[in-house]
Amino acid sequence: MRMHRLAVDISDMGVLLRGVMALALLSATVCTCPKLCHCLERGGQTSVQCSSRDLRAIPADLPEDTVSLHLASNRITRVPSQAFVRLWRLQELDLSGNAIEAVEEGAFQGVAESLRALDLSDNRLRTLPKEAFGRLRAKISLSGNPWHCECTLQEVLRELRLDEHTVNEVSCHTAVREEFAGRPIIQVLDSGVNFCSFQRKTTDVAMFVTMFGWFAMVIAYVVYYVRHNREDARRHLKYLKALPNSSQSSSKDSDTASTVL
């Protein structure tokens, strides 16, 4: 009986030890702070400070309980897909002052519901894919980027909550029409301009030019074919004319025969 109780106690201790180890591993995973970054925990919320650390990419080992993440003034060039998918509690994200040229589709997957503020200002963004933000509800700052104003960007911006304090600083660096370059995007759109209509017109013109080019090629081929066949016909006719006439040759043969007789 005592042996049985001892075996049960040992078994319970093993379960307890495994539970403690699992909790320790989980705690280590949650509380790990990336190299070069500084993590501060207050009231069960973690703030990660990685600004001005010469980072070239978003750290992969961020604490899962991160609420505030500061990555400003680094050398990050892109925001990859699912970059923050593990940070389900993330509320504030600062990516300003980097060299970001691309935000991939699904970049903010996993934080669409929790994120409240997103700063992408002062980067190198020219356009954004339609699925880059998904159902993101955060207030977004996009000022200080060299935007190219066209249809896709217009459709993306209409789905976002732009920061009202910086919205007039989101300007067209270039545009489908030169007259809009240097003007705030919202101001242009509020005036009734539709970049998508310009794109459709440009597409229609391109299709017309392409069709005209193909038509011209077909006409040129037909003309060449007719001329080439005409020259062949002329050569063939000259050849036929150069052949001796069969009636003339037979009369000459009969005259020759009568003379001999």
PDB file of C-alpha atoms in Angstrom, residues 11-223:
ATOM      1  CA  SER A  11       3.978  10.361 -10.607  1.00  0.00           C
ATOM      2  CA  ASP A  12       2.309  13.528  -9.275  1.00  0.00           C
ATOM      3  CA  MET A  13       5.703  15.155  -8.778  1.00  0.00           C
ATOM      4  CA  GLY A  14       6.620  14.323 -12.364  1.00  0.00           C
ATOM      5  CA  VAL A  15       3.448  15.952 -13.647  1.00  0.00           C
ATOM      6  CA  LEU A  16       4.103  18.968 -11.426  1.00  0.00           C
ATOM      7  CA  LEU A  17       7.697  19.295 -12.656  1.00  0.00           C
ATOM      8  CA  ARG A  18       6.583  19.087 -16.285  1.00  0.00           C
ATOM      9  CA  GLY A  19       3.998  21.767 -15.614  1.00  0.00           C
ATOM     10  CA  VAL A  20       6.584  24.025 -13.995  1.00  0.00           C
ATOM     11  CA  MET A  21       8.981  23.518 -16.891  1.00  0.00           C
ATOM     12  CA  ALA A  22       6.233  24.285 -19.410  1.00  0.00           C
ATOM     13  CA  LEU A  23       5.347  27.478 -17.545  1.00  0.00           C
ATOM     14  CA  ALA A  24       9.007  28.453 -17.407  1.00  0.00           C
ATOM     15  CA  LEU A  25       9.402  27.910 -21.137  1.00  0.00           C
ATOM     16  CA  LEU A  26       6.228  29.862 -21.827  1.00  0.00           C
ATOM     17  CA  SER A  27       7.373  32.685 -19.574  1.00  0.00           C
ATOM     18  CA  ALA A  28      10.763  32.751 -21.291  1.00  0.00           C
ATOM     19  CA  THR A  29       9.081  32.866 -24.691  1.00  0.00           C
ATOM     20  CA  VAL A  30       6.764  35.703 -23.668  1.00  0.00           C
ATOM     21  CA  CYS A  31       9.402  37.742 -21.857  1.00  0.00           C
ATOM     22  CA  THR A  32      12.305  37.377 -24.297  1.00  0.00           C
ATOM     23  CA  CYS A  33      13.606  40.786 -25.344  1.00  0.00           C
ATOM     24  CA  PRO A  34      15.356  41.137 -28.740  1.00  0.00           C
ATOM     25  CA  LYS A  35      19.046  41.930 -28.792  1.00  0.00           C
ATOM     26  CA  LEU A  36      19.753  45.682 -29.089  1.00  0.00           C
ATOM     27  CA  CYS A  37      16.240  46.493 -27.833  1.00  0.00           C
ATOM     28  CA  HIS A  38      15.036  47.581 -24.415  1.00  0.00           C
ATOM     29  CA  CYS A  39      11.893  46.031 -22.921  1.00  0.00           C
ATOM     30  CA  LEU A  40       9.929  47.625 -20.117  1.00  0.00           C
ATOM     31  CA  GLU A  41       7.038  45.872 -18.349  1.00  0.00           C
ATOM     32  CA  ARG A  42       4.411  47.797 -16.441  1.00  0.00           C
ATOM     33  CA  GLY A  43       1.185  46.368 -15.110  1.00  0.00           C
ATOM     34  CA  GLY A  44       1.473  43.233 -17.211  1.00  0.00           C
ATOM     35  CA  GLN A  45       2.038  45.230 -20.396  1.00  0.00           C
ATOM     36  CA  THR A  46       5.351  45.216 -22.245  1.00  0.00           C
ATOM     37  CA  SER A  47       6.751  48.181 -24.156  1.00  0.00           C
ATOM     38  CA  VAL A  48       9.614  47.396 -26.547  1.00  0.00           C
ATOM     39  CA  GLN A  49      11.980  50.202 -27.499  1.00  0.00           C
ATOM     40  CA  CYS A  50      14.031  49.427 -30.636  1.00  0.00           C
ATOM     41  CA  SER A  51      14.342  52.933 -32.112  1.00  0.00           C
ATOM     42  CA  SER A  52      17.654  54.169 -33.548  1.00  0.00           C
ATOM     43  CA  ARG A  53      19.368  50.776 -33.258  1.00  0.00           C
ATOM     44  CA  ASP A  54      20.483  50.517 -36.916  1.00  0.00           C
ATOM     45  CA  LEU A  55      18.145  47.564 -37.475  1.00  0.00           C
ATOM     46  CA  ARG A  56      17.744  46.341 -41.067  1.00  0.00           C
ATOM     47  CA  ALA A  57      14.725  44.131 -40.379  1.00  0.00           C
ATOM     48  CA  ILE A  58      11.909  43.780 -37.876  1.00  0.00           C
ATOM     49  CA  PRO A  59      13.091  41.557 -34.979  1.00  0.00           C
ATOM     50  CA  ALA A  60      11.585  38.070 -34.996  1.00  0.00           C
ATOM     51  CA  ASP A  61      11.873  37.371 -31.245  1.00  0.00           C
ATOM     52  CA  LEU A  62       9.567  40.078 -29.909  1.00  0.00           C
ATOM     53  CA  PRO A  63       7.710  39.334 -26.645  1.00  0.00           C
ATOM     54  CA  GLU A  64       4.223  38.021 -27.312  1.00  0.00           C
ATOM     55  CA  ASP A  65       2.709  40.333 -24.694  1.00  0.00           C
ATOM     56  CA  THR A  66       4.088  43.454 -26.432  1.00  0.00           C
ATOM     57  CA  VAL A  67       1.615  46.324 -26.302  1.00  0.00           C
ATOM     58  CA  SER A  68       3.820  49.127 -27.617  1.00  0.00           C
ATOM     59  CA  LEU A  69       6.577  48.608 -30.215  1.00  0.00           C
ATOM     60  CA  HIS A  70       8.916  51.396 -31.298  1.00  0.00           C
ATOM     61  CA  LEU A  71      11.044  50.730 -34.404  1.00  0.00           C
ATOM     62  CA  ALA A  72      11.559  54.319 -35.572  1.00  0.00           C
ATOM     63  CA  SER A  73      14.754  55.674 -37.158  1.00  0.00           C
ATOM     64  CA  ASN A  74      16.264  52.385 -38.281  1.00  0.00           C
ATOM     65  CA  ARG A  75      17.180  51.012 -41.727  1.00  0.00           C
ATOM     66  CA  ILE A  76      14.216  48.691 -42.241  1.00  0.00           C
ATOM     67  CA  THR A  77      13.303  48.422 -45.944  1.00  0.00           C
ATOM     68  CA  ARG A  78      10.109  46.357 -45.932  1.00  0.00           C
ATOM     69  CA  VAL A  79       7.307  45.063 -43.741  1.00  0.00           C
ATOM     70  CA  PRO A  80       6.925  41.365 -44.587  1.00  0.00           C
ATOM     71  CA  SER A  81       3.726  39.363 -44.521  1.00  0.00           C
ATOM     72  CA  GLN A  82       2.619  38.321 -41.002  1.00  0.00           C
ATOM     73  CA  ALA A  83       5.416  40.360 -39.431  1.00  0.00           C
ATOM     74  CA  PHE A  84       3.433  40.822 -36.191  1.00  0.00           C
ATOM     75  CA  VAL A  85       1.127  37.807 -36.270  1.00  0.00           C
ATOM     76  CA  ARG A  86       2.188  36.630 -32.754  1.00  0.00           C
ATOM     77  CA  LEU A  87       1.686  40.044 -31.122  1.00  0.00           C
ATOM     78  CA  TRP A  88      -2.055  39.740 -30.568  1.00  0.00           C
ATOM     79  CA  ARG A  89      -2.003  42.427 -27.824  1.00  0.00           C
ATOM     80  CA  LEU A  90      -0.123  45.051 -29.861  1.00  0.00           C
ATOM     81  CA  GLN A  91      -1.769  48.499 -29.692  1.00  0.00           C
ATOM     82  CA  GLU A  92       0.911  50.958 -30.804  1.00  0.00           C
ATOM     83  CA  LEU A  93       3.422  50.477 -33.639  1.00  0.00           C
ATOM     84  CA  ASP A  94       5.953  53.096 -34.726  1.00  0.00           C
ATOM     85  CA  LEU A  95       7.834  52.419 -37.988  1.00  0.00           C
ATOM     86  CA  SER A  96       8.543  56.036 -38.882  1.00  0.00           C
ATOM     87  CA  GLY A  97      11.858  57.312 -40.211  1.00  0.00           C
ATOM     88  CA  ASN A  98      13.006  54.081 -41.843  1.00  0.00           C
ATOM     89  CA  ALA A  99      13.689  53.229 -45.496  1.00  0.00           C
ATOM     90  CA  ILE A 100      10.544  51.156 -46.037  1.00  0.00           C
ATOM     91  CA  GLU A 101       9.740  50.770 -49.727  1.00  0.00           C
ATOM     92  CA  ALA A 102       7.207  47.928 -49.529  1.00  0.00           C
ATOM     93  CA  VAL A 103       4.446  46.744 -47.233  1.00  0.00           C
ATOM     94  CA  GLU A 104       3.529  43.192 -48.204  1.00  0.00           C
ATOM     95  CA  GLU A 105       0.014  41.783 -48.292  1.00  0.00           C
ATOM     96  CA  GLY A 106      -1.045  40.518 -44.859  1.00  0.00           C
ATOM     97  CA  ALA A 107       1.719  42.489 -43.117  1.00  0.00           C
ATOM     98  CA  PHE A 108      -0.581  43.343 -40.191  1.00  0.00           C
ATOM     99  CA  GLN A 109      -2.390  40.035 -40.000  1.00  0.00           C
ATOM    100  CA  GLY A 110      -3.046  39.122 -36.379  1.00  0.00           C
ATOM    101  CA  VAL A 111      -3.073  42.691 -35.048  1.00  0.00           C
ATOM    102  CA  ALA A 112      -5.973  44.130 -37.077  1.00  0.00           C
ATOM    103  CA  GLU A 113      -8.287  44.036 -34.071  1.00  0.00           C
ATOM    104  CA  SER A 114      -5.890  45.230 -31.363  1.00  0.00           C
ATOM    105  CA  LEU A 115      -3.750  47.882 -33.100  1.00  0.00           C
ATOM    106  CA  ARG A 116      -4.815  51.455 -32.363  1.00  0.00           C
ATOM    107  CA  ALA A 117      -1.982  53.574 -33.777  1.00  0.00           C
ATOM    108  CA  LEU A 118       0.360  52.924 -36.717  1.00  0.00           C
ATOM    109  CA  ASP A 119       3.065  55.349 -37.838  1.00  0.00           C
ATOM    110  CA  LEU A 120       4.584  54.782 -41.319  1.00  0.00           C
ATOM    111  CA  SER A 121       5.616  58.395 -41.889  1.00  0.00           C
ATOM    112  CA  ASP A 122       8.933  59.496 -43.400  1.00  0.00           C
ATOM    113  CA  ASN A 123       9.689  56.332 -45.335  1.00  0.00           C
ATOM    114  CA  ARG A 124      10.075  55.594 -49.068  1.00  0.00           C
ATOM    115  CA  LEU A 125       6.610  54.279 -49.843  1.00  0.00           C
ATOM    116  CA  ARG A 126       5.237  55.073 -53.307  1.00  0.00           C
ATOM    117  CA  THR A 127       2.208  52.788 -53.321  1.00  0.00           C
ATOM    118  CA  LEU A 128       0.463  50.116 -51.237  1.00  0.00           C
ATOM    119  CA  PRO A 129      -1.103  46.768 -52.193  1.00  0.00           C
ATOM    120  CA  LYS A 130      -4.864  46.492 -51.659  1.00  0.00           C
ATOM    121  CA  GLU A 131      -4.487  43.723 -49.063  1.00  0.00           C
ATOM    122  CA  ALA A 132      -1.649  45.299 -47.087  1.00  0.00           C
ATOM    123  CA  PHE A 133      -3.819  46.435 -44.170  1.00  0.00           C
ATOM    124  CA  GLY A 134      -6.730  43.990 -44.304  1.00  0.00           C
ATOM    125  CA  ARG A 135      -9.343  45.095 -41.752  1.00  0.00           C
ATOM    126  CA  LEU A 136      -6.978  47.280 -39.765  1.00  0.00           C
ATOM    127  CA  ARG A 137      -8.826  49.758 -37.530  1.00  0.00           C
ATOM    128  CA  ALA A 138      -5.788  51.726 -36.368  1.00  0.00           C
ATOM    129  CA  LYS A 139      -5.275  55.427 -36.906  1.00  0.00           C
ATOM    130  CA  ILE A 140      -2.480  55.633 -39.506  1.00  0.00           C
ATOM    131  CA  SER A 141       0.114  58.288 -40.284  1.00  0.00           C
ATOM    132  CA  LEU A 142       1.469  58.181 -43.863  1.00  0.00           C
ATOM    133  CA  SER A 143       3.043  61.635 -44.231  1.00  0.00           C
ATOM    134  CA  GLY A 144       6.513  62.242 -45.630  1.00  0.00           C
ATOM    135  CA  ASN A 145       6.456  59.443 -48.229  1.00  0.00           C
ATOM    136  CA  PRO A 146       7.034  59.937 -51.997  1.00  0.00           C
ATOM    137  CA  TRP A 147       3.560  58.747 -53.001  1.00  0.00           C
ATOM    138  CA  HIS A 148       2.648  58.086 -56.631  1.00  0.00           C
ATOM    139  CA  CYS A 149      -1.023  59.059 -56.894  1.00  0.00           C
ATOM    140  CA  GLU A 150      -2.934  56.532 -58.979  1.00  0.00           C
ATOM    141  CA  CYS A 151      -5.976  54.254 -58.828  1.00  0.00           C
ATOM    142  CA  THR A 152      -4.639  51.566 -56.454  1.00  0.00           C
ATOM    143  CA  LEU A 153      -3.433  54.086 -53.869  1.00  0.00           C
ATOM    144  CA  GLN A 154      -6.767  55.896 -54.045  1.00  0.00           C
ATOM    145  CA  GLU A 155      -8.684  52.686 -53.322  1.00  0.00           C
ATOM    146  CA  VAL A 156      -6.393  51.775 -50.397  1.00  0.00           C
ATOM    147  CA  LEU A 157      -6.601  55.210 -48.764  1.00  0.00           C
ATOM    148  CA  ARG A 158     -10.396  55.159 -48.842  1.00  0.00           C
ATOM    149  CA  GLU A 159     -10.366  52.119 -46.547  1.00  0.00           C
ATOM    150  CA  LEU A 160      -7.968  53.578 -43.951  1.00  0.00           C
ATOM    151  CA  ARG A 161      -8.378  55.807 -40.888  1.00  0.00           C
ATOM    152  CA  LEU A 162      -5.774  58.496 -41.591  1.00  0.00           C
ATOM    153  CA  ASP A 163      -4.407  60.544 -38.718  1.00  0.00           C
ATOM    154  CA  GLU A 164      -6.236  63.879 -38.881  1.00  0.00           C
ATOM    155  CA  HIS A 165      -3.160  65.757 -37.639  1.00  0.00           C
ATOM    156  CA  THR A 166      -0.960  64.628 -40.554  1.00  0.00           C
ATOM    157  CA  VAL A 167      -3.484  63.860 -43.312  1.00  0.00           C
ATOM    158  CA  ASN A 168      -2.708  67.120 -45.172  1.00  0.00           C
ATOM    159  CA  GLU A 169       0.977  66.140 -45.259  1.00  0.00           C
ATOM    160  CA  VAL A 170       0.222  63.021 -47.328  1.00  0.00           C
ATOM    161  CA  SER A 171       1.069  64.488 -50.738  1.00  0.00           C
ATOM    162  CA  CYS A 172       1.463  63.322 -54.317  1.00  0.00           C
ATOM    163  CA  HIS A 173       5.160  63.219 -55.149  1.00  0.00           C
ATOM    164  CA  THR A 174       4.241  62.028 -58.646  1.00  0.00           C
ATOM    165  CA  ALA A 175       0.845  61.314 -60.232  1.00  0.00           C
ATOM    166  CA  VAL A 176      -0.874  59.962 -63.329  1.00  0.00           C
ATOM    167  CA  ARG A 177      -1.379  63.638 -64.211  1.00  0.00           C
ATOM    168  CA  GLU A 178       1.509  66.042 -63.587  1.00  0.00           C
ATOM    169  CA  GLU A 179      -0.856  68.791 -62.434  1.00  0.00           C
ATOM    170  CA  PHE A 180      -1.523  66.876 -59.182  1.00  0.00           C
ATOM    171  CA  ALA A 181       2.142  66.484 -58.166  1.00  0.00           C
ATOM    172  CA  GLY A 182       2.964  68.307 -54.936  1.00  0.00           C
ATOM    173  CA  ARG A 183      -0.664  68.545 -53.795  1.00  0.00           C
ATOM    174  CA  PRO A 184      -2.155  66.776 -50.732  1.00  0.00           C
ATOM    175  CA  ILE A 185      -3.854  63.569 -51.832  1.00  0.00           C
ATOM    176  CA  ILE A 186      -6.982  64.157 -49.759  1.00  0.00           C
ATOM    177  CA  GLN A 187      -7.342  67.648 -51.206  1.00  0.00           C
ATOM    178  CA  VAL A 188      -7.158  66.272 -54.742  1.00  0.00           C
ATOM    179  CA  LEU A 189      -9.695  63.503 -54.029  1.00  0.00           C
ATOM    180  CA  ASP A 190     -12.052  65.898 -52.237  1.00  0.00           C
ATOM    181  CA  SER A 191     -12.102  68.094 -55.350  1.00  0.00           C
ATOM    182  CA  GLY A 192     -13.781  65.249 -57.234  1.00  0.00           C
ATOM    183  CA  VAL A 193     -10.742  63.831 -59.023  1.00  0.00           C
ATOM    184  CA  ASN A 194     -10.877  60.099 -59.710  1.00  0.00           C
ATOM    185  CA  PHE A 195      -7.470  58.597 -60.475  1.00  0.00           C
ATOM    186  CA  CYS A 196      -9.117  55.358 -61.598  1.00  0.00           C
ATOM    187  CA  SER A 197     -10.879  57.135 -64.477  1.00  0.00           C
ATOM    188  CA  PHE A 198      -7.509  58.397 -65.740  1.00  0.00           C
ATOM    189  CA  GLN A 199      -6.123  54.885 -65.577  1.00  0.00           C
ATOM    190  CA  ARG A 200      -9.053  53.511 -67.589  1.00  0.00           C
ATOM    191  CA  LYS A 201      -8.550  56.196 -70.230  1.00  0.00           C
ATOM    192  CA  THR A 202      -4.855  55.396 -70.403  1.00  0.00           C
ATOM    193  CA  THR A 203      -5.660  51.694 -70.745  1.00  0.00           C
ATOM    194  CA  ASP A 204      -8.165  52.395 -73.524  1.00  0.00           C
ATOM    195  CA  VAL A 205      -5.615  54.464 -75.431  1.00  0.00           C
ATOM    196  CA  ALA A 206      -2.992  51.740 -75.026  1.00  0.00           C
ATOM    197  CA  MET A 207      -5.430  49.122 -76.316  1.00  0.00           C
ATOM    198  CA  PHE A 208      -6.328  51.331 -79.294  1.00  0.00           C
ATOM    199  CA  VAL A 209      -2.669  51.870 -80.164  1.00  0.00           C
ATOM    200  CA  THR A 210      -2.002  48.134 -79.869  1.00  0.00           C
ATOM    201  CA  MET A 211      -4.965  47.232 -82.063  1.00  0.00           C
ATOM    202  CA  PHE A 212      -3.973  49.856 -84.623  1.00  0.00           C
ATOM    203  CA  GLY A 213      -0.441  48.457 -84.679  1.00  0.00           C
ATOM    204  CA  TRP A 214      -1.711  44.926 -85.313  1.00  0.00           C
ATOM    205  CA  PHE A 215      -4.081  46.176 -88.014  1.00  0.00           C
ATOM    206  CA  ALA A 216      -1.238  48.034 -89.729  1.00  0.00           C
ATOM    207  CA  MET A 217       0.904  44.889 -89.629  1.00  0.00           C
ATOM    208  CA  VAL A 218      -1.896  42.825 -91.247  1.00  0.00           C
ATOM    209  CA  ILE A 219      -2.412  45.418 -94.010  1.00  0.00           C
ATOM    210  CA  ALA A 220       1.325  45.556 -94.676  1.00  0.00           C
ATOM    211  CA  TYR A 221       1.472  41.766 -94.928  1.00  0.00           C
ATOM    212  CA  VAL A 222      -1.492  41.656 -97.334  1.00  0.00           C
ATOM    213  CA  VAL A 223       0.061  44.346 -99.544  1.00  0.00           C
TER     214      VAL A 223
END
